[in-house]
Amino acid sequence: MSDADSPWLVVGLGNPGPDYAGNRHNVGFMVADLLAERMGGRFKAHKARAQVVEGRFGPPGPSGRRVVVAKPMSFMNLSGGPTTALRDFYKVPVANIVAVHDELDIDHGALRLKLGGGDNGHNGLKSITKSLGAEYHRVRFGIGRPPGRMPVADFVLKDFSSAERKELGYFVDRAADAVEALVLEGLERAQSTYNS
């Protein structure tokens, strides 16, 4: 199976359970939920300790791309295990893996798409890179820096502020568009449209 025929694996990073659902650290789950909704699918439990939806991006038929959207159920800092198990199960080349995650060094709501690179202290990326190497795609969703002296761990595990929540739906929608563009049009075209 050539890479062109291989499925894509889109991994939204977050922490499982209702206590974390609205946290900044869970934007990856929010984007994954929207992508699943767009594909008309429902998440199902997978033996890889993840929730998955299988479907297609793009037009129906052969020009659409097979995609597995996943939410690891292992907690953020152990995301590499489920991601690797899903890669093996679905036979996905590392270059067809997209991690969607929160990013402190980008302003709230801004997006950056890239291939490879460091983990910038993000425990979910650190875990995936340890398991797979660094050459997977990232859709980095800006959450900005914590105010004052608030510790980073407290900031990412807090819900978005009420002001941020007003625009959150728009930003999540745009991030989902960026993921689809990356899969269907390639990194450079998606970057030129969505990198802000």
Coordinates of N, CA, C and O in Angstrom, one line a residue:
M1 N 0.9 -1.2 0.0 CA 0.0 0.0 0.0 C 0.9 1.2 0.0 O 1.7 1.4 0.9
S2 N 0.7 2.1 -1.0 CA 1.6 3.3 -1.0 C 1.0 4.3 0.0 O -0.1 4.2 0.4
D3 N 1.9 5.3 0.3 CA 1.4 6.3 1.2 C 0.2 7.0 0.8 O -0.6 7.5 1.5
A4 N 0.1 7.2 -0.6 CA -1.1 7.8 -1.1 C -2.4 7.1 -0.8 O -3.5 7.7 -0.7
D5 N -2.3 5.8 -0.7 CA -3.5 5.0 -0.4 C -3.7 4.7 1.1 O -4.7 4.2 1.5
S6 N -2.6 5.0 1.8 CA -2.7 4.7 3.3 C -3.7 5.6 4.0 O -3.8 6.8 3.6
P7 N -4.3 5.1 5.0 CA -5.2 6.0 5.8 C -4.3 7.1 6.6 O -3.1 6.9 6.7
W8 N -5.0 8.1 7.0 CA -4.5 9.1 7.9 C -5.0 8.8 9.3 O -6.1 8.4 9.5
L9 N -4.2 9.2 10.3 CA -4.6 9.1 11.7 C -4.5 10.5 12.3 O -3.4 11.1 12.3
V10 N -5.6 11.0 12.7 CA -5.7 12.3 13.3 C -5.9 12.1 14.8 O -6.9 11.5 15.2
V11 N -4.9 12.5 15.6 CA -5.0 12.2 17.1 C -5.2 13.6 17.8 O -4.3 14.4 17.8
G12 N -6.4 13.7 18.4 CA -6.7 14.9 19.2 C -6.2 14.6 20.6 O -6.5 13.6 21.2
L13 N -5.3 15.5 21.1 CA -4.8 15.2 22.4 C -5.6 15.9 23.5 O -6.1 17.0 23.4
G14 N -5.7 15.2 24.6 CA -6.5 15.7 25.8 C -6.4 14.7 26.9 O -5.7 13.7 26.8
N15 N -7.2 15.0 27.9 CA -7.4 14.1 29.1 C -8.8 13.6 29.1 O -9.7 14.3 28.9
P16 N -9.0 12.2 29.3 CA -10.4 11.7 29.3 C -11.1 12.1 30.6 O -10.5 12.4 31.6
G17 N -12.4 12.1 30.5 CA -13.3 12.3 31.6 C -13.9 13.7 31.7 O -13.3 14.7 31.2
P18 N -15.1 13.8 32.3 CA -15.8 15.1 32.3 C -15.1 16.2 33.0 O -15.3 17.4 32.7
D19 N -14.2 15.9 34.0 CA -13.5 17.0 34.8 C -12.6 17.8 33.9 O -12.3 18.9 34.2
Y20 N -12.1 17.2 32.8 CA -11.2 17.8 31.9 C -11.8 18.4 30.6 O -11.1 19.1 29.9
A21 N -13.0 18.1 30.4 CA -13.6 18.4 29.1 C -13.4 19.8 28.6 O -13.2 20.0 27.4
G22 N -13.6 20.8 29.4 CA -13.5 22.2 29.0 C -12.1 22.8 29.1 O -11.9 24.0 28.9
N23 N -11.1 22.0 29.6 CA -9.8 22.5 29.8 C -9.1 23.0 28.5 O -9.3 22.5 27.4
R24 N -8.2 24.0 28.7 CA -7.4 24.4 27.5 C -6.6 23.2 27.0 O -6.4 23.1 25.7
H25 N -6.1 22.3 27.8 CA -5.3 21.2 27.4 C -6.1 20.2 26.5 O -5.6 19.3 25.9
N26 N -7.4 20.4 26.5 CA -8.3 19.5 25.8 C -8.8 20.0 24.4 O -9.7 19.4 23.8
V27 N -8.2 21.0 23.9 CA -8.6 21.5 22.6 C -8.5 20.4 21.5 O -9.3 20.4 20.6
G28 N -7.5 19.5 21.6 CA -7.3 18.4 20.7 C -8.6 17.6 20.6 O -9.1 17.2 19.6
F29 N -9.1 17.3 21.8 CA -10.4 16.5 21.9 C -11.5 17.2 21.2 O -12.4 16.7 20.5
M30 N -11.6 18.6 21.5 CA -12.7 19.4 20.9 C -12.6 19.3 19.4 O -13.7 19.2 18.7
V31 N -11.4 19.5 18.8 CA -11.3 19.4 17.4 C -11.7 18.0 16.8 O -12.4 17.9 15.8
A32 N -11.2 17.0 17.6 CA -11.5 15.6 17.2 C -13.0 15.4 17.2 O -13.6 14.7 16.3
D33 N -13.7 15.9 18.2 CA -15.2 15.7 18.3 C -15.9 16.4 17.1 O -16.8 15.8 16.5
L34 N -15.4 17.6 16.7 CA -16.0 18.2 15.5 C -15.7 17.5 14.2 O -16.6 17.3 13.4
L35 N -14.5 17.0 14.1 CA -14.2 16.2 12.9 C -15.1 15.0 12.8 O -15.6 14.6 11.7
A36 N -15.3 14.3 13.9 CA -16.1 13.1 13.9 C -17.6 13.4 13.5 O -18.2 12.7 12.7
E37 N -18.0 14.6 14.1 CA -19.4 15.0 13.7 C -19.5 15.3 12.2 O -20.5 14.9 11.6
R38 N -18.5 16.0 11.7 CA -18.5 16.3 10.2 C -18.5 15.0 9.4 O -19.1 14.9 8.3
M39 N -17.8 13.9 9.9 CA -17.7 12.7 9.1 C -19.0 11.8 9.4 O -19.2 10.8 8.7
G40 N -19.9 12.3 10.2 CA -21.1 11.6 10.5 C -20.9 10.3 11.3 O -21.6 9.4 11.2
G41 N -19.8 10.3 12.1 CA -19.4 9.1 12.8 C -19.6 9.3 14.3 O -19.7 10.4 14.8
R42 N -19.6 8.2 15.0 CA -19.6 8.2 16.5 C -18.3 7.5 17.0 O -17.9 6.5 16.5
F43 N -17.8 8.0 18.1 CA -16.6 7.4 18.7 C -16.9 6.1 19.2 O -18.0 5.9 19.9
K44 N -16.0 5.1 19.0 CA -16.2 3.8 19.6 C -14.9 3.4 20.3 O -13.8 3.8 19.9
A45 N -15.0 2.6 21.3 CA -13.8 2.2 22.1 C -13.0 1.3 21.2 O -13.5 0.4 20.5
H46 N -11.7 1.5 21.2 CA -10.7 0.7 20.5 C -9.8 0.0 21.5 O -9.5 0.6 22.5
K47 N -9.3 -1.2 21.1 CA -8.4 -1.9 22.1 C -7.1 -1.2 22.3 O -6.4 -1.5 23.3
A48 N -6.8 -0.2 21.5 CA -5.6 0.6 21.7 C -5.7 1.6 22.8 O -4.9 2.6 22.8
R49 N -6.7 1.5 23.7 CA -6.9 2.5 24.7 C -7.2 3.9 24.1 O -6.6 4.9 24.4
A50 N -8.1 3.9 23.2 CA -8.5 5.1 22.5 C -10.0 5.0 22.0 O -10.5 3.9 21.9
Q51 N -10.6 6.2 21.8 CA -11.9 6.2 21.1 C -11.6 6.6 19.7 O -10.7 7.5 19.4
V52 N -12.2 5.9 18.8 CA -11.9 6.2 17.3 C -13.2 6.3 16.5 O -14.2 5.7 16.9
V53 N -13.1 7.1 15.4 CA -14.1 7.2 14.4 C -13.4 7.0 13.1 O -12.3 7.6 12.8
E54 N -13.9 6.1 12.2 CA -13.3 5.9 10.9 C -14.3 6.5 9.9 O -15.5 6.4 10.0
G55 N -13.7 7.1 8.9 CA -14.5 7.8 7.8 C -13.6 8.3 6.7 O -12.5 7.8 6.5
R56 N -14.1 9.3 6.1 CA -13.4 10.0 5.0 C -13.5 11.5 5.1 O -14.5 12.0 5.5
F57 N -12.4 12.1 4.6 CA -12.4 13.6 4.4 C -12.6 13.8 2.8 O -12.0 13.0 2.1
G58 N -13.2 14.9 2.5 CA -13.3 15.2 1.0 C -14.5 14.6 0.4 O -15.4 14.0 1.1
P59 N -14.5 14.6 -0.9 CA -15.7 14.1 -1.7 C -15.9 12.6 -1.5 O -14.9 11.9 -1.3
P60 N -17.1 12.1 -1.6 CA -17.3 10.7 -1.5 C -16.6 10.0 -2.7 O -16.4 10.7 -3.7
G61 N -16.2 8.8 -2.6 CA -15.6 8.0 -3.7 C -14.0 8.1 -3.5 O -13.5 8.4 -2.5
P62 N -13.4 7.7 -4.6 CA -11.9 7.5 -4.5 C -11.1 8.7 -4.2 O -10.0 8.6 -3.7
S63 N -11.6 9.9 -4.5 CA -10.8 11.1 -4.2 C -10.8 11.5 -2.8 O -10.0 12.3 -2.3
G64 N -11.8 10.9 -2.0 CA -11.8 11.2 -0.6 C -10.7 10.4 0.1 O -10.1 9.4 -0.5
R65 N -10.2 10.9 1.3 CA -9.1 10.2 2.0 C -9.6 9.4 3.2 O -10.4 10.0 4.0
R66 N -9.2 8.2 3.4 CA -9.5 7.4 4.6 C -8.9 8.0 5.8 O -7.7 8.3 5.8
V67 N -9.7 8.3 6.8 CA -9.1 8.9 8.0 C -9.7 8.2 9.2 O -10.8 7.8 9.3
V68 N -8.8 8.0 10.2 CA -9.2 7.6 11.5 C -8.9 8.8 12.5 O -7.8 9.3 12.6
V69 N -10.0 9.2 13.1 CA -9.9 10.3 14.1 C -9.9 9.6 15.5 O -10.8 8.8 15.8
A70 N -8.9 9.9 16.3 CA -8.8 9.2 17.6 C -8.6 10.2 18.8 O -8.0 11.3 18.6
K71 N -9.1 9.8 19.9 CA -8.8 10.4 21.2 C -8.2 9.4 22.2 O -8.9 8.5 22.6
P72 N -6.9 9.5 22.5 CA -6.3 8.6 23.4 C -7.0 8.7 24.8 O -7.3 9.8 25.2
M73 N -7.3 7.6 25.4 CA -7.9 7.5 26.7 C -7.0 7.3 27.8 O -7.3 6.8 28.9
S74 N -5.7 7.6 27.6 CA -4.6 7.2 28.5 C -4.1 8.3 29.4 O -3.2 8.1 30.1
F75 N -4.7 9.5 29.3 CA -4.2 10.7 29.9 C -3.0 11.3 29.0 O -2.3 10.5 28.3
M76 N -2.9 12.6 29.0 CA -2.1 13.3 28.0 C -0.6 12.8 28.0 O -0.1 12.5 27.0
N77 N 0.0 12.6 29.2 CA 1.4 12.3 29.2 C 1.7 10.9 28.8 O 2.9 10.5 28.7
L78 N 0.7 10.1 28.5 CA 0.9 8.7 28.0 C 0.3 8.5 26.6 O 0.0 7.4 26.2
S79 N 0.1 9.6 25.8 CA -0.5 9.6 24.5 C 0.2 8.7 23.5 O -0.4 8.2 22.5
G80 N 1.5 8.5 23.7 CA 2.3 7.8 22.7 C 1.9 6.3 22.6 O 1.9 5.8 21.5
G81 N 1.5 5.7 23.7 CA 1.1 4.3 23.6 C -0.1 4.0 22.7 O 0.0 3.2 21.8
P82 N -1.2 4.7 23.0 CA -2.4 4.5 22.1 C -2.1 4.9 20.7 O -2.5 4.3 19.7
T83 N -1.3 6.0 20.5 CA -1.0 6.5 19.1 C -0.3 5.4 18.3 O -0.6 5.1 17.2
T84 N 0.7 4.8 19.0 CA 1.6 3.8 18.3 C 0.7 2.6 18.0 O 0.8 2.0 17.0
A85 N -0.1 2.2 19.0 CA -1.0 1.0 18.8 C -1.9 1.2 17.6 O -2.2 0.3 16.8
L86 N -2.5 2.4 17.5 CA -3.4 2.7 16.4 C -2.6 2.8 15.0 O -3.1 2.3 14.0
R87 N -1.4 3.3 15.1 CA -0.6 3.3 13.9 C -0.4 1.9 13.4 O -0.5 1.6 12.2
D88 N 0.0 1.0 14.3 CA 0.2 -0.4 13.9 C -1.1 -1.1 13.4 O -1.0 -1.8 12.4
F89 N -2.2 -0.8 14.1 CA -3.4 -1.5 13.8 C -3.9 -1.1 12.4 O -4.3 -1.9 11.6
Y90 N -3.9 0.2 12.1 CA -4.4 0.7 10.8 C -3.3 0.8 9.8 O -3.6 1.3 8.7
K91 N -2.1 0.5 10.1 CA -0.9 0.5 9.1 C -0.8 1.9 8.5 O -0.8 2.1 7.3
V92 N -0.6 2.9 9.4 CA -0.5 4.3 9.0 C 1.0 4.7 9.0 O 1.6 4.6 10.0
P93 N 1.5 5.2 7.9 CA 2.8 5.7 7.9 C 2.9 6.9 8.9 O 2.0 7.7 9.0
V94 N 4.1 7.1 9.5 CA 4.2 8.2 10.5 C 3.9 9.6 9.8 O 3.3 10.5 10.4
A95 N 4.3 9.7 8.5 CA 4.0 11.0 7.8 C 2.5 11.2 7.6 O 2.2 12.4 7.3
N96 N 1.7 10.2 7.9 CA 0.2 10.4 7.8 C -0.4 10.6 9.1 O -1.6 10.4 9.3
I97 N 0.4 10.9 10.2 CA -0.2 11.1 11.5 C -0.2 12.6 11.8 O 0.8 13.3 11.5
V98 N -1.3 13.0 12.3 CA -1.5 14.4 12.7 C -1.9 14.5 14.2 O -2.9 13.9 14.6
A99 N -1.1 15.2 15.0 CA -1.5 15.4 16.4 C -2.0 16.8 16.5 O -1.4 17.8 16.0
V100 N -3.2 17.0 17.1 CA -3.9 18.3 17.3 C -3.7 18.6 18.8 O -4.2 17.8 19.6
H101 N -3.1 19.7 19.1 CA -2.8 20.0 20.5 C -2.8 21.5 20.8 O -2.6 22.3 19.9
D102 N -2.9 21.7 22.1 CA -2.8 23.1 22.6 C -1.3 23.5 22.6 O -0.4 22.7 22.7
E103 N -1.1 24.8 22.4 CA 0.3 25.4 22.3 C 0.4 26.7 23.0 O -0.3 27.7 22.7
L104 N 1.2 26.7 24.1 CA 1.4 27.9 24.9 C 2.0 29.1 24.2 O 1.8 30.2 24.5
D105 N 3.0 28.8 23.3 CA 3.7 29.9 22.7 C 3.1 30.5 21.5 O 3.7 31.3 20.7
I106 N 1.8 30.3 21.3 CA 1.0 30.9 20.2 C -0.2 31.6 20.8 O -0.8 31.1 21.8
D107 N -0.5 32.8 20.3 CA -1.6 33.5 20.9 C -2.9 32.7 20.8 O -3.1 31.9 19.9
H108 N -3.8 33.0 21.8 CA -5.1 32.3 21.9 C -5.8 32.3 20.5 O -6.0 33.3 19.9
G109 N -6.2 31.1 20.0 CA -6.9 31.0 18.8 C -6.1 30.9 17.5 O -6.7 30.5 16.5
A110 N -4.9 31.3 17.6 CA -4.0 31.3 16.4 C -3.6 29.8 16.1 O -3.6 29.0 17.0
L111 N -3.4 29.5 14.8 CA -3.0 28.2 14.4 C -1.6 28.2 13.8 O -1.3 29.1 13.1
R112 N -0.9 27.1 13.9 CA 0.3 26.8 13.2 C 0.4 25.3 12.8 O 0.2 24.5 13.7
L113 N 0.6 25.0 11.6 CA 0.7 23.7 11.1 C 2.2 23.4 10.8 O 2.9 24.3 10.2
K114 N 2.7 22.2 11.2 CA 4.1 21.9 10.9 C 4.3 20.4 10.8 O 3.5 19.6 11.3
L115 N 5.4 20.0 10.3 CA 5.9 18.6 10.3 C 7.1 18.5 11.1 O 8.1 19.3 10.9
G116 N 7.1 17.6 12.1 CA 8.3 17.4 12.9 C 8.6 18.5 13.9 O 7.7 19.4 14.0
G117 N 9.7 18.5 14.5 CA 10.1 19.5 15.5 C 10.1 19.0 16.9 O 9.9 17.8 17.1
G118 N 10.4 19.9 17.8 CA 10.5 19.5 19.2 C 9.1 19.4 19.9 O 8.1 19.7 19.2
D119 N 9.1 19.1 21.2 CA 7.8 19.0 21.9 C 7.5 20.3 22.7 O 6.4 20.4 23.2
N120 N 8.4 21.2 22.8 CA 8.2 22.5 23.5 C 7.6 22.3 24.9 O 6.8 23.0 25.3
G121 N 8.0 21.2 25.5 CA 7.6 20.9 26.9 C 6.2 20.3 27.0 O 5.6 20.2 28.1
H122 N 5.6 20.0 25.8 CA 4.2 19.5 25.8 C 4.3 18.0 26.1 O 4.8 17.2 25.3
N123 N 3.7 17.5 27.2 CA 3.9 16.1 27.6 C 3.2 15.1 26.6 O 3.7 14.0 26.5
G124 N 2.1 15.5 26.0 CA 1.5 14.6 25.0 C 2.4 14.4 23.8 O 2.6 13.3 23.3
L125 N 3.0 15.5 23.3 CA 3.9 15.4 22.2 C 5.2 14.6 22.6 O 5.7 13.8 21.8
K126 N 5.7 14.9 23.8 CA 6.9 14.2 24.3 C 6.7 12.7 24.2 O 7.5 11.9 23.8
S127 N 5.5 12.3 24.7 CA 5.1 10.8 24.7 C 5.1 10.2 23.3 O 5.6 9.2 23.0
I128 N 4.4 11.0 22.4 CA 4.3 10.5 21.0 C 5.6 10.4 20.3 O 6.0 9.5 19.6
T129 N 6.4 11.5 20.5 CA 7.8 11.5 19.9 C 8.7 10.4 20.4 O 9.4 9.8 19.6
K130 N 8.5 10.1 21.7 CA 9.3 9.0 22.3 C 9.0 7.7 21.6 O 9.8 6.8 21.4
S131 N 7.7 7.5 21.3 CA 7.2 6.3 20.7 C 7.4 6.2 19.2 O 7.7 5.1 18.6
L132 N 7.3 7.3 18.5 CA 7.2 7.3 17.0 C 8.3 8.1 16.3 O 8.5 8.0 15.1
G133 N 9.1 8.8 17.1 CA 10.0 9.8 16.4 C 9.3 11.1 16.2 O 8.1 11.1 16.4
A134 N 9.9 12.1 15.7 CA 9.3 13.4 15.6 C 8.7 13.8 14.3 O 8.1 14.8 14.1
E135 N 8.8 12.9 13.3 CA 8.3 13.3 11.9 C 6.9 13.0 11.6 O 6.5 12.5 10.6
Y136 N 6.0 13.5 12.5 CA 4.6 13.5 12.3 C 4.1 15.0 12.2 O 4.8 15.9 12.6
H137 N 2.9 15.2 11.7 CA 2.4 16.5 11.5 C 1.8 17.0 12.9 O 1.3 16.2 13.6
R138 N 1.8 18.3 13.0 CA 1.2 18.9 14.2 C 0.3 20.0 13.8 O 0.6 20.8 12.9
V139 N -0.9 20.1 14.3 CA -1.8 21.3 14.2 C -1.8 21.9 15.6 O -2.4 21.3 16.5
R140 N -1.1 23.0 15.7 CA -0.9 23.6 17.0 C -1.9 24.7 17.2 O -2.0 25.7 16.5
F141 N -2.7 24.6 18.3 CA -3.8 25.5 18.6 C -3.4 26.4 19.7 O -3.1 25.9 20.8
G142 N -3.2 27.7 19.4 CA -2.7 28.6 20.4 C -3.6 28.8 21.6 O -4.8 29.0 21.4
I143 N -3.1 28.7 22.8 CA -3.8 29.0 24.0 C -3.2 30.2 24.8 O -3.7 30.6 25.8
G144 N -2.1 30.7 24.3 CA -1.4 31.8 24.9 C -0.7 31.4 26.2 O -0.8 30.2 26.6
R145 N -0.1 32.3 26.9 CA 0.7 32.1 28.1 C -0.2 32.3 29.3 O -1.1 33.2 29.3
P146 N 0.1 31.7 30.4 CA -0.6 32.0 31.7 C -0.4 33.4 32.1 O 0.7 33.9 31.9
P147 N -1.4 34.0 32.8 CA -1.3 35.3 33.3 C -0.4 35.3 34.5 O -0.4 34.4 35.3
G148 N 0.3 36.5 34.7 CA 1.1 36.7 35.9 C 2.0 35.5 36.2 O 2.7 35.0 35.3
R149 N 2.0 35.0 37.4 CA 2.9 33.9 37.8 C 2.1 32.6 37.9 O 2.6 31.6 38.6
M150 N 1.0 32.5 37.3 CA 0.3 31.2 37.3 C 1.1 30.1 36.7 O 1.6 30.2 35.6
P151 N 1.3 28.9 37.4 CA 2.0 27.8 36.9 C 1.4 27.3 35.6 O 0.2 27.3 35.5
V152 N 2.2 26.9 34.7 CA 1.7 26.4 33.4 C 0.8 25.2 33.6 O -0.3 25.2 33.0
A153 N 1.1 24.3 34.5 CA 0.2 23.1 34.7 C -1.2 23.5 35.1 O -2.2 23.0 34.7
D154 N -1.3 24.6 36.0 CA -2.6 25.0 36.4 C -3.3 25.7 35.3 O -4.6 25.5 35.1
F155 N -2.6 26.4 34.5 CA -3.2 27.2 33.4 C -3.8 26.2 32.3 O -5.0 26.4 31.9
V156 N -3.1 25.2 31.9 CA -3.6 24.3 30.9 C -4.7 23.4 31.4 O -5.5 22.9 30.6
L157 N -4.8 23.2 32.7 CA -5.8 22.3 33.2 C -7.0 23.1 33.8 O -7.9 22.6 34.5
K158 N -7.1 24.4 33.4 CA -8.2 25.2 33.7 C -9.1 25.3 32.4 O -8.6 25.3 31.3
D159 N -10.4 25.6 32.6 CA -11.3 25.8 31.5 C -10.9 27.1 30.8 O -10.4 28.0 31.5
F160 N -11.3 27.2 29.5 CA -11.1 28.5 28.9 C -12.0 29.6 29.6 O -13.0 29.3 30.2
S161 N -11.5 30.8 29.6 CA -12.2 31.9 30.3 C -13.5 32.2 29.5 O -13.7 31.8 28.4
S162 N -14.4 32.9 30.2 CA -15.7 33.2 29.5 C -15.5 34.0 28.3 O -16.1 33.8 27.2
A163 N -14.5 34.9 28.3 CA -14.2 35.7 27.1 C -13.6 34.8 26.0 O -14.0 35.0 24.8
E164 N -12.8 33.9 26.3 CA -12.2 33.0 25.3 C -13.3 32.1 24.8 O -13.3 31.7 23.6
R165 N -14.2 31.7 25.6 CA -15.3 30.7 25.2 C -16.2 31.3 24.1 O -16.7 30.6 23.3
K166 N -16.3 32.7 24.1 CA -17.2 33.3 23.1 C -16.7 33.0 21.7 O -17.5 32.9 20.8
E167 N -15.4 32.9 21.5 CA -14.8 32.7 20.2 C -14.4 31.2 20.0 O -13.9 30.9 18.9
L168 N -14.4 30.4 21.0 CA -13.8 29.1 21.0 C -14.4 28.2 19.8 O -13.7 27.6 19.1
G169 N -15.7 28.3 19.7 CA -16.4 27.5 18.6 C -15.8 27.8 17.2 O -15.5 26.9 16.4
Y170 N -15.6 29.1 17.0 CA -15.0 29.6 15.7 C -13.6 29.0 15.5 O -13.3 28.5 14.5
F171 N -12.8 29.1 16.6 CA -11.4 28.7 16.5 C -11.3 27.1 16.3 O -10.5 26.6 15.6
V172 N -12.2 26.4 17.0 CA -12.2 24.9 16.9 C -12.6 24.6 15.5 O -12.0 23.7 14.9
D173 N -13.6 25.3 14.9 CA -14.1 25.0 13.6 C -12.9 25.3 12.6 O -12.7 24.5 11.7
R174 N -12.2 26.3 12.8 CA -11.0 26.7 11.9 C -9.9 25.6 12.0 O -9.3 25.2 11.0
A175 N -9.7 25.1 13.2 CA -8.7 24.1 13.4 C -9.1 22.8 12.7 O -8.3 22.1 12.1
A176 N -10.4 22.5 12.8 CA -10.9 21.3 12.0 C -10.7 21.5 10.5 O -10.3 20.5 9.8
D177 N -11.0 22.7 10.0 CA -10.8 23.0 8.6 C -9.3 22.8 8.2 O -9.0 22.2 7.2
A178 N -8.4 23.2 9.1 CA -7.0 23.1 8.9 C -6.6 21.7 8.8 O -5.7 21.3 7.9
V179 N -7.1 20.8 9.7 CA -6.8 19.4 9.6 C -7.2 18.8 8.3 O -6.5 18.1 7.6
E180 N -8.4 19.1 7.9 CA -8.9 18.6 6.6 C -8.1 19.0 5.5 O -7.7 18.3 4.6
A181 N -7.7 20.3 5.5 CA -6.9 20.9 4.4 C -5.5 20.2 4.4 O -5.0 19.9 3.3
L182 N -4.9 19.9 5.5 CA -3.6 19.2 5.6 C -3.7 17.9 4.9 O -2.9 17.5 4.1
V183 N -4.8 17.1 5.3 CA -4.9 15.8 4.7 C -5.2 15.8 3.2 O -4.7 15.0 2.5
L184 N -6.1 16.7 2.8 CA -6.5 16.7 1.4 C -5.6 17.5 0.5 O -5.5 17.1 -0.7
E185 N -5.0 18.5 0.9 CA -4.2 19.4 0.0 C -2.7 19.4 0.3 O -1.9 20.0 -0.5
G186 N -2.3 18.8 1.4 CA -0.9 18.8 1.8 C -0.5 20.0 2.7 O -1.2 20.9 2.9
L187 N 0.7 19.8 3.3 CA 1.1 20.7 4.3 C 1.3 22.2 3.8 O 0.8 23.1 4.5
E188 N 1.9 22.4 2.7 CA 2.3 23.7 2.3 C 1.0 24.5 2.0 O 0.9 25.7 2.4
R189 N 0.1 23.9 1.3 CA -1.2 24.7 1.0 C -1.9 25.0 2.3 O -2.5 26.1 2.4
A190 N -2.0 24.0 3.2 CA -2.7 24.2 4.4 C -2.0 25.3 5.3 O -2.7 26.1 5.8
Q191 N -0.7 25.3 5.3 CA 0.0 26.3 6.0 C -0.3 27.7 5.5 O -0.5 28.7 6.2
S192 N -0.3 27.8 4.1 CA -0.5 29.2 3.5 C -1.9 29.7 3.8 O -2.1 30.9 3.9
T193 N -2.8 28.8 4.0 CA -4.2 29.2 4.4 C -4.4 29.5 5.8 O -5.1 30.4 6.2
Y194 N -3.8 28.6 6.7 CA -4.2 28.6 8.1 C -3.2 29.1 9.1 O -3.5 29.4 10.2
N195 N -1.9 29.1 8.7 CA -0.9 29.6 9.7 C -1.2 31.1 10.0 O -1.2 31.8 9.0
S196 N -1.3 31.4 11.2 CA -1.6 32.8 11.6 C -0.6 33.3 12.6 O 0.1 32.6 13.1

